[in-house]
Amino acid sequence: MKYFIINRGDEVSQALHERFIRLADQYGLTLDEEQPDTVLSIGGDGTMLQAFHRYKDQLDRLSFVGLHTGRLGFFADWKPEELDTMARVMARPPEEHPHSFVEYPLLSIELHTADGMESRLALNEFTIKGIEETMVARLDVNDVIFETFRGDGICISSPSGSTAYNKSLGGAVIHPSIPCLQITEIASINNRVFRTVGSPLVLPKHHHCDIYPQAGKRMSFSLDHLGFQRDNLVSIRTSVAKETIRFARYRPYPFWSRVQRAFIGQEPTEF
Ligand code: NAD
């Protein structure tokens, strides 16, 4: 089994990284940066986002696993004190843990500019915002005009990203086994003149959403932890990607338990 590690860069994550290499040696795992079977992220959710973007071209052959060095992350469920167990479990032959992978949907983004088309993948979300002024854009669903949006921007998230930026925008938390995307508004202007649906929309697989911003405006984008700008944008198409991400699940950790731990984190009070 070949592995590679990406760590957050802080002292604790770096020390765990070095310790894992020593353990992996003992268990017969091979360090391979070019073609690992498993990518271990040590740090937080942001570290997993970095790992995903670094290895997004090999999604069909590798899996990811995360260890958190801060609070429990959505993509990082192993604790520092479990490092030894983790190395041991990773070294087991695949036939000994046949059900230990989960596949989650990703978001596909096609940026159509005057110069051509760029394809991107997001693990969490993609956002589009205006820069100097309010963003104005037409939004089509499955090639039919849906609304004209005016406001700060639009966020389109994957089910995995539903607990991230999407949740802060009032979007629904979606189980990542459901292949869909979610569109949430970022501060839309709604009055007698401008009207948007005002609710998050959840689109199933095989549906798509096109955004046509006002021509000639420079726009700002975020793709997970990455940011960039374009001034020659024509339209953006988002849909559920045909690629998926595979996480190694060497032990069960139900999604709803993660949600409960992350956002509620206490026993319900008696009533
Ligand atoms: P960061 O360090 O500022 O992380 C932001 C927070 O988002 C962290 O607490 C992280 O644990 C959490 N997070 C990331 N992915 C998550 C997920 N799938 N479910 C639940 N929580 C998650 O920034 P970063 O490390 O560069 O991460 C980029 C992410 O930050 C973006 O993908 C976006 O989702 C999130 N973000 C959130 C807001 C917001 O909630 N208002 C604003 C901007 C970005």
GROMACS .gro file of C-alpha atoms and ligand atoms in nm:
model
  315
    1MET     CA    1   0.000   0.000   0.000
    2LYS     CA    2   0.139   0.337  -0.107
    3TYR     CA    3   0.054   0.653   0.079
    4PHE     CA    4   0.133   1.023   0.087
    5ILE     CA    5   0.073   1.281   0.360
    6ILE     CA    6  -0.032   1.645   0.339
    7ASN     CA    7  -0.017   1.833   0.668
    8ARG     CA    8  -0.137   2.176   0.776
    9GLY     CA    9   0.218   2.296   0.840
   10ASP     CA   10   0.186   2.369   1.212
   11GLU     CA   11   0.418   2.208   1.467
   12VAL     CA   12   0.168   1.943   1.589
   13SER     CA   13   0.068   1.833   1.238
   14GLN     CA   14   0.433   1.820   1.129
   15ALA     CA   15   0.530   1.605   1.430
   16LEU     CA   16   0.241   1.363   1.360
   17HIS     CA   17   0.344   1.350   0.996
   18GLU     CA   18   0.697   1.242   1.092
   19ARG     CA   19   0.565   0.989   1.344
   20PHE     CA   20   0.333   0.837   1.086
   21ILE     CA   21   0.625   0.784   0.845
   22ARG     CA   22   0.810   0.587   1.115
   23LEU     CA   23   0.497   0.377   1.193
   24ALA     CA   24   0.429   0.321   0.824
   25ASP     CA   25   0.783   0.187   0.783
   26GLN     CA   26   0.717  -0.066   1.060
   27TYR     CA   27   0.389  -0.177   0.900
   28GLY     CA   28   0.536  -0.205   0.550
   29LEU     CA   29   0.359   0.095   0.390
   30THR     CA   30   0.543   0.277   0.111
   31LEU     CA   31   0.570   0.655   0.080
   32ASP     CA   32   0.484   0.757  -0.279
   33GLU     CA   33   0.409   1.119  -0.370
   34GLU     CA   34   0.337   1.053  -0.738
   35GLN     CA   35   0.087   0.765  -0.724
   36PRO     CA   36  -0.031   0.699  -0.369
   37ASP     CA   37  -0.323   0.463  -0.301
   38THR     CA   38  -0.424   0.667   0.003
   39VAL     CA   39  -0.366   1.035   0.080
   40LEU     CA   40  -0.357   1.114   0.450
   41SER     CA   41  -0.451   1.468   0.547
   42ILE     CA   42  -0.323   1.581   0.889
   43GLY     CA   43  -0.471   1.911   1.010
   44GLY     CA   44  -0.824   2.037   0.947
   45ASP     CA   45  -1.090   2.045   0.676
   46GLY     CA   46  -0.883   2.302   0.487
   47THR     CA   47  -0.594   2.052   0.473
   48MET     CA   48  -0.827   1.794   0.313
   49LEU     CA   49  -0.939   2.055   0.059
   50GLN     CA   50  -0.571   2.108  -0.032
   51ALA     CA   51  -0.515   1.731  -0.058
   52PHE     CA   52  -0.820   1.696  -0.284
   53HIS     CA   53  -0.707   1.972  -0.522
   54ARG     CA   54  -0.355   1.833  -0.538
   55TYR     CA   55  -0.474   1.481  -0.632
   56LYS     CA   56  -0.797   1.565  -0.821
   57ASP     CA   57  -0.656   1.407  -1.138
   58GLN     CA   58  -0.623   1.065  -0.972
   59LEU     CA   59  -0.966   1.037  -0.808
   60ASP     CA   60  -1.048   0.713  -0.988
   61ARG     CA   61  -0.761   0.530  -0.820
   62LEU     CA   62  -0.700   0.674  -0.475
   63SER     CA   63  -0.878   0.741  -0.149
   64PHE     CA   64  -0.842   1.003   0.123
   65VAL     CA   65  -0.835   0.978   0.500
   66GLY     CA   66  -0.815   1.262   0.751
   67LEU     CA   67  -0.671   1.309   1.098
   68HIS     CA   68  -0.759   1.629   1.284
   69THR     CA   69  -0.516   1.824   1.495
   70GLY     CA   70  -0.768   2.085   1.604
   71ARG     CA   71  -1.136   2.028   1.667
   72LEU     CA   72  -1.318   1.741   1.493
   73GLY     CA   73  -1.337   1.810   1.119
   74PHE     CA   74  -1.592   1.696   0.865
   75PHE     CA   75  -1.320   1.542   0.655
   76ALA     CA   76  -1.095   1.444   0.944
   77ASP     CA   77  -1.233   1.198   1.196
   78TRP     CA   78  -0.916   1.034   1.332
   79LYS     CA   79  -0.760   1.175   1.648
   80PRO     CA   80  -0.384   1.225   1.702
   81GLU     CA   81  -0.375   0.951   1.969
   82GLU     CA   82  -0.511   0.703   1.710
   83LEU     CA   83  -0.215   0.741   1.474
   84ASP     CA   84  -0.076   0.396   1.549
   85THR     CA   85  -0.414   0.224   1.498
   86MET     CA   86  -0.458   0.416   1.175
   87ALA     CA   87  -0.124   0.298   1.033
   88ARG     CA   88  -0.202  -0.060   1.135
   89VAL     CA   89  -0.549  -0.053   0.977
   90MET     CA   90  -0.415   0.104   0.658
   91ALA     CA   91  -0.161  -0.176   0.625
   92ARG     CA   92  -0.430  -0.447   0.626
   93PRO     CA   93  -0.487  -0.612   0.287
   94PRO     CA   94  -0.802  -0.475   0.111
   95GLU     CA   95  -0.986  -0.810   0.141
   96GLU     CA   96  -0.984  -0.761   0.520
   97HIS     CA   97  -1.180  -0.434   0.499
   98PRO     CA   98  -1.404  -0.471   0.192
   99HIS     CA   99  -1.663  -0.209   0.290
  100SER     CA  100  -1.428   0.056   0.413
  101PHE     CA  101  -1.471   0.317   0.139
  102VAL     CA  102  -1.746   0.571   0.086
  103GLU     CA  103  -1.789   0.766  -0.237
  104TYR     CA  104  -1.925   1.116  -0.224
  105PRO     CA  105  -2.044   1.344  -0.507
  106LEU     CA  106  -1.844   1.642  -0.631
  107LEU     CA  107  -1.943   1.964  -0.802
  108SER     CA  108  -1.852   2.023  -1.166
  109ILE     CA  109  -1.798   2.382  -1.277
  110GLU     CA  110  -1.756   2.495  -1.637
  111LEU     CA  111  -1.638   2.852  -1.675
  112HIS     CA  112  -1.713   2.980  -2.024
  113THR     CA  113  -1.503   3.284  -2.104
  114ALA     CA  114  -1.433   3.474  -2.425
  115ASP     CA  115  -1.115   3.263  -2.450
  116GLY     CA  116  -1.277   2.920  -2.414
  117MET     CA  117  -1.393   2.685  -2.142
  118GLU     CA  118  -1.225   2.590  -1.813
  119SER     CA  119  -1.343   2.285  -1.621
  120ARG     CA  120  -1.306   2.270  -1.243
  121LEU     CA  121  -1.410   2.035  -0.963
  122ALA     CA  122  -1.508   2.138  -0.611
  123LEU     CA  123  -1.528   1.926  -0.300
  124ASN     CA  124  -1.718   2.187  -0.095
  125GLU     CA  125  -1.847   2.471  -0.309
  126PHE     CA  126  -1.807   2.733  -0.577
  127THR     CA  127  -1.908   3.094  -0.525
  128ILE     CA  128  -1.942   3.385  -0.764
  129LYS     CA  129  -1.946   3.744  -0.643
  130GLY     CA  130  -1.927   4.089  -0.795
  131ILE     CA  131  -1.620   4.300  -0.720
  132GLU     CA  132  -1.685   4.672  -0.736
  133GLU     CA  133  -2.062   4.655  -0.741
  134THR     CA  134  -2.369   4.441  -0.678
  135MET     CA  135  -2.366   4.126  -0.882
  136VAL     CA  136  -2.639   4.103  -1.145
  137ALA     CA  137  -2.686   3.769  -1.317
  138ARG     CA  138  -2.949   3.561  -1.492
  139LEU     CA  139  -2.989   3.215  -1.356
  140ASP     CA  140  -3.121   2.932  -1.576
  141VAL     CA  141  -3.213   2.585  -1.456
  142ASN     CA  142  -3.197   2.313  -1.723
  143ASP     CA  143  -3.180   2.578  -1.999
  144VAL     CA  144  -3.497   2.757  -1.883
  145ILE     CA  145  -3.478   3.111  -1.742
  146PHE     CA  146  -3.538   3.094  -1.367
  147GLU     CA  147  -3.464   3.440  -1.225
  148THR     CA  148  -3.250   3.752  -1.240
  149PHE     CA  149  -3.033   3.770  -0.931
  150ARG     CA  150  -2.914   4.094  -0.772
  151GLY     CA  151  -2.705   4.086  -0.460
  152ASP     CA  152  -2.364   3.988  -0.324
  153GLY     CA  153  -2.336   3.651  -0.495
  154ILE     CA  154  -2.436   3.290  -0.537
  155CYS     CA  155  -2.297   2.980  -0.369
  156ILE     CA  156  -2.326   2.637  -0.527
  157SER     CA  157  -2.230   2.350  -0.303
  158SER     CA  158  -2.188   1.976  -0.307
  159PRO     CA  159  -2.354   1.765  -0.035
  160SER     CA  160  -2.015   1.745   0.145
  161GLY     CA  161  -1.998   2.124   0.132
  162SER     CA  162  -2.353   2.162   0.264
  163THR     CA  163  -2.216   2.183   0.620
  164ALA     CA  164  -1.963   2.454   0.524
  165TYR     CA  165  -2.027   2.797   0.365
  166ASN     CA  166  -2.367   2.677   0.244
  167LYS     CA  167  -2.485   2.625   0.602
  168SER     CA  168  -2.384   2.980   0.701
  169LEU     CA  169  -2.605   3.101   0.415
  170GLY     CA  170  -2.909   2.917   0.547
  171GLY     CA  171  -2.876   2.618   0.314
  172ALA     CA  172  -2.986   2.270   0.411
  173VAL     CA  173  -2.749   2.007   0.544
  174ILE     CA  174  -2.756   1.724   0.291
  175HIS     CA  175  -2.636   1.368   0.342
  176PRO     CA  176  -2.339   1.315   0.110
  177SER     CA  177  -2.480   0.989  -0.024
  178ILE     CA  178  -2.738   1.198  -0.217
  179PRO     CA  179  -2.596   1.305  -0.555
  180CYS     CA  180  -2.713   1.664  -0.590
  181LEU     CA  181  -2.603   2.025  -0.578
  182GLN     CA  182  -2.744   2.314  -0.376
  183ILE     CA  183  -2.777   2.678  -0.484
  184THR     CA  184  -2.786   2.939  -0.207
  185GLU     CA  185  -2.812   3.314  -0.236
  186ILE     CA  186  -2.562   3.549  -0.075
  187ALA     CA  187  -2.756   3.857   0.034
  188SER     CA  188  -3.000   3.888  -0.256
  189ILE     CA  189  -3.184   4.216  -0.305
  190ASN     CA  190  -3.557   4.154  -0.290
  191ASN     CA  191  -3.813   4.430  -0.329
  192ARG     CA  192  -4.094   4.527  -0.566
  193VAL     CA  193  -3.849   4.556  -0.855
  194PHE     CA  194  -3.603   4.272  -0.802
  195ARG     CA  195  -3.723   3.926  -0.710
  196THR     CA  196  -3.545   3.598  -0.651
  197VAL     CA  197  -3.682   3.273  -0.514
  198GLY     CA  198  -3.516   3.346  -0.179
  199SER     CA  199  -3.486   2.978  -0.081
  200PRO     CA  200  -3.200   2.737  -0.137
  201LEU     CA  201  -3.259   2.511  -0.439
  202VAL     CA  202  -3.148   2.149  -0.448
  203LEU     CA  203  -3.090   2.008  -0.797
  204PRO     CA  204  -3.056   1.635  -0.861
  205LYS     CA  205  -2.793   1.463  -1.068
  206HIS     CA  206  -2.838   1.525  -1.445
  207HIS     CA  207  -2.982   1.874  -1.385
  208HIS     CA  208  -2.770   2.181  -1.436
  209CYS     CA  209  -2.767   2.548  -1.356
  210ASP     CA  210  -2.624   2.823  -1.578
  211ILE     CA  211  -2.531   3.167  -1.448
  212TYR     CA  212  -2.500   3.453  -1.697
  213PRO     CA  213  -2.348   3.757  -1.526
  214GLN     CA  214  -2.389   4.105  -1.669
  215ALA     CA  215  -2.145   4.139  -1.960
  216GLY     CA  216  -1.817   4.321  -1.913
  217LYS     CA  217  -1.801   4.296  -1.532
  218ARG     CA  218  -1.502   4.157  -1.346
  219MET     CA  219  -1.616   3.875  -1.118
  220SER     CA  220  -1.461   3.706  -0.817
  221PHE     CA  221  -1.483   3.331  -0.757
  222SER     CA  222  -1.404   3.091  -0.481
  223LEU     CA  223  -1.348   2.723  -0.534
  224ASP     CA  224  -1.321   2.556  -0.193
  225HIS     CA  225  -1.022   2.734  -0.029
  226LEU     CA  226  -0.901   2.888  -0.358
  227GLY     CA  227  -0.990   3.230  -0.496
  228PHE     CA  228  -0.955   3.381  -0.844
  229GLN     CA  229  -1.105   3.648  -1.072
  230ARG     CA  230  -1.206   3.677  -1.439
  231ASP     CA  231  -1.310   3.978  -1.649
  232ASN     CA  232  -1.412   3.798  -1.968
  233LEU     CA  233  -1.677   3.564  -1.829
  234VAL     CA  234  -1.972   3.464  -2.046
  235SER     CA  235  -2.142   3.199  -1.832
  236ILE     CA  236  -2.091   2.931  -1.569
  237ARG     CA  237  -2.248   2.588  -1.575
  238THR     CA  238  -2.262   2.381  -1.257
  239SER     CA  239  -2.378   2.022  -1.223
  240VAL     CA  240  -2.306   1.708  -1.022
  241ALA     CA  241  -1.967   1.585  -1.147
  242LYS     CA  242  -1.922   1.243  -1.302
  243GLU     CA  243  -1.615   1.207  -1.077
  244THR     CA  244  -1.657   1.121  -0.709
  245ILE     CA  245  -1.424   1.137  -0.411
  246ARG     CA  246  -1.346   0.819  -0.217
  247PHE     CA  247  -1.287   0.839   0.156
  248ALA     CA  248  -1.137   0.546   0.344
  249ARG     CA  249  -1.368   0.462   0.635
  250TYR     CA  250  -1.184   0.209   0.843
  251ARG     CA  251  -1.452   0.236   1.109
  252PRO     CA  252  -1.806   0.376   1.108
  253TYR     CA  253  -1.861   0.743   1.182
  254PRO     CA  254  -2.216   0.829   1.073
  255PHE     CA  255  -2.256   1.165   0.899
  256TRP     CA  256  -2.537   1.272   1.133
  257SER     CA  257  -2.312   1.208   1.434
  258ARG     CA  258  -2.055   1.442   1.279
  259VAL     CA  259  -2.325   1.706   1.226
  260GLN     CA  260  -2.444   1.666   1.585
  261ARG     CA  261  -2.088   1.687   1.725
  262ALA     CA  262  -1.990   1.985   1.509
  263PHE     CA  263  -2.295   2.205   1.549
  264ILE     CA  264  -2.473   2.100   1.867
  265GLY     CA  265  -2.205   1.918   2.060
  266GLN     CA  266  -2.399   1.858   2.377
  267GLU     CA  267  -2.658   1.619   2.506
  268PRO     CA  268  -3.015   1.741   2.447
  269THR     CA  269  -3.160   1.908   2.756
  270GLU     CA  270  -3.447   1.741   2.942
  271PHE     CA  271  -3.791   1.870   2.851
  272NAD     P1  272  -1.101   2.841   0.695
  272NAD     O1  273  -0.981   2.793   0.765
  272NAD     O2  274  -1.148   2.982   0.717
  272NAD     O3  275  -1.217   2.735   0.722
  272NAD     C1  276  -1.340   2.773   0.743
  272NAD     C2  277  -1.414   2.673   0.833
  272NAD     O4  278  -1.489   2.589   0.747
  272NAD     C3  279  -1.329   2.580   0.921
  272NAD     O5  280  -1.383   2.583   1.050
  272NAD     C4  281  -1.350   2.443   0.858
  272NAD     O6  282  -1.345   2.337   0.952
  272NAD     C5  283  -1.488   2.457   0.802
  272NAD     N1  284  -1.518   2.364   0.693
  272NAD     C6  285  -1.453   2.343   0.577
  272NAD     N2  286  -1.513   2.247   0.507
  272NAD     C7  287  -1.620   2.206   0.581
  272NAD     C8  288  -1.722   2.112   0.560
  272NAD     N3  289  -1.730   2.042   0.448
  272NAD     N4  290  -1.817   2.098   0.656
  272NAD     C9  291  -1.815   2.171   0.768
  272NAD     N5  292  -1.720   2.263   0.794
  272NAD    C10  293  -1.625   2.280   0.700
  272NAD     O7  294  -1.084   2.829   0.540
  272NAD     P2  295  -1.024   2.713   0.458
  272NAD     O8  296  -0.954   2.615   0.546
  272NAD     O9  297  -0.952   2.776   0.346
  272NAD    O10  298  -1.157   2.644   0.404
  272NAD    C11  299  -1.228   2.692   0.296
  272NAD    C12  300  -1.372   2.669   0.327
  272NAD    O11  301  -1.415   2.767   0.419
  272NAD    C13  302  -1.460   2.687   0.207
  272NAD    O12  303  -1.474   2.569   0.132
  272NAD    C14  304  -1.590   2.732   0.269
  272NAD    O13  305  -1.682   2.625   0.284
  272NAD    C15  306  -1.554   2.781   0.407
  272NAD     N6  307  -1.598   2.918   0.420
  272NAD    C16  308  -1.702   2.941   0.503
  272NAD    C17  309  -1.753   3.070   0.515
  272NAD    C18  310  -1.868   3.091   0.606
  272NAD    O14  311  -1.916   2.993   0.667
  272NAD     N7  312  -1.918   3.214   0.618
  272NAD    C19  313  -1.698   3.174   0.442
  272NAD    C20  314  -1.592   3.147   0.358
  272NAD    C21  315  -1.542   3.017   0.347
   0.00000   0.00000   0.00000
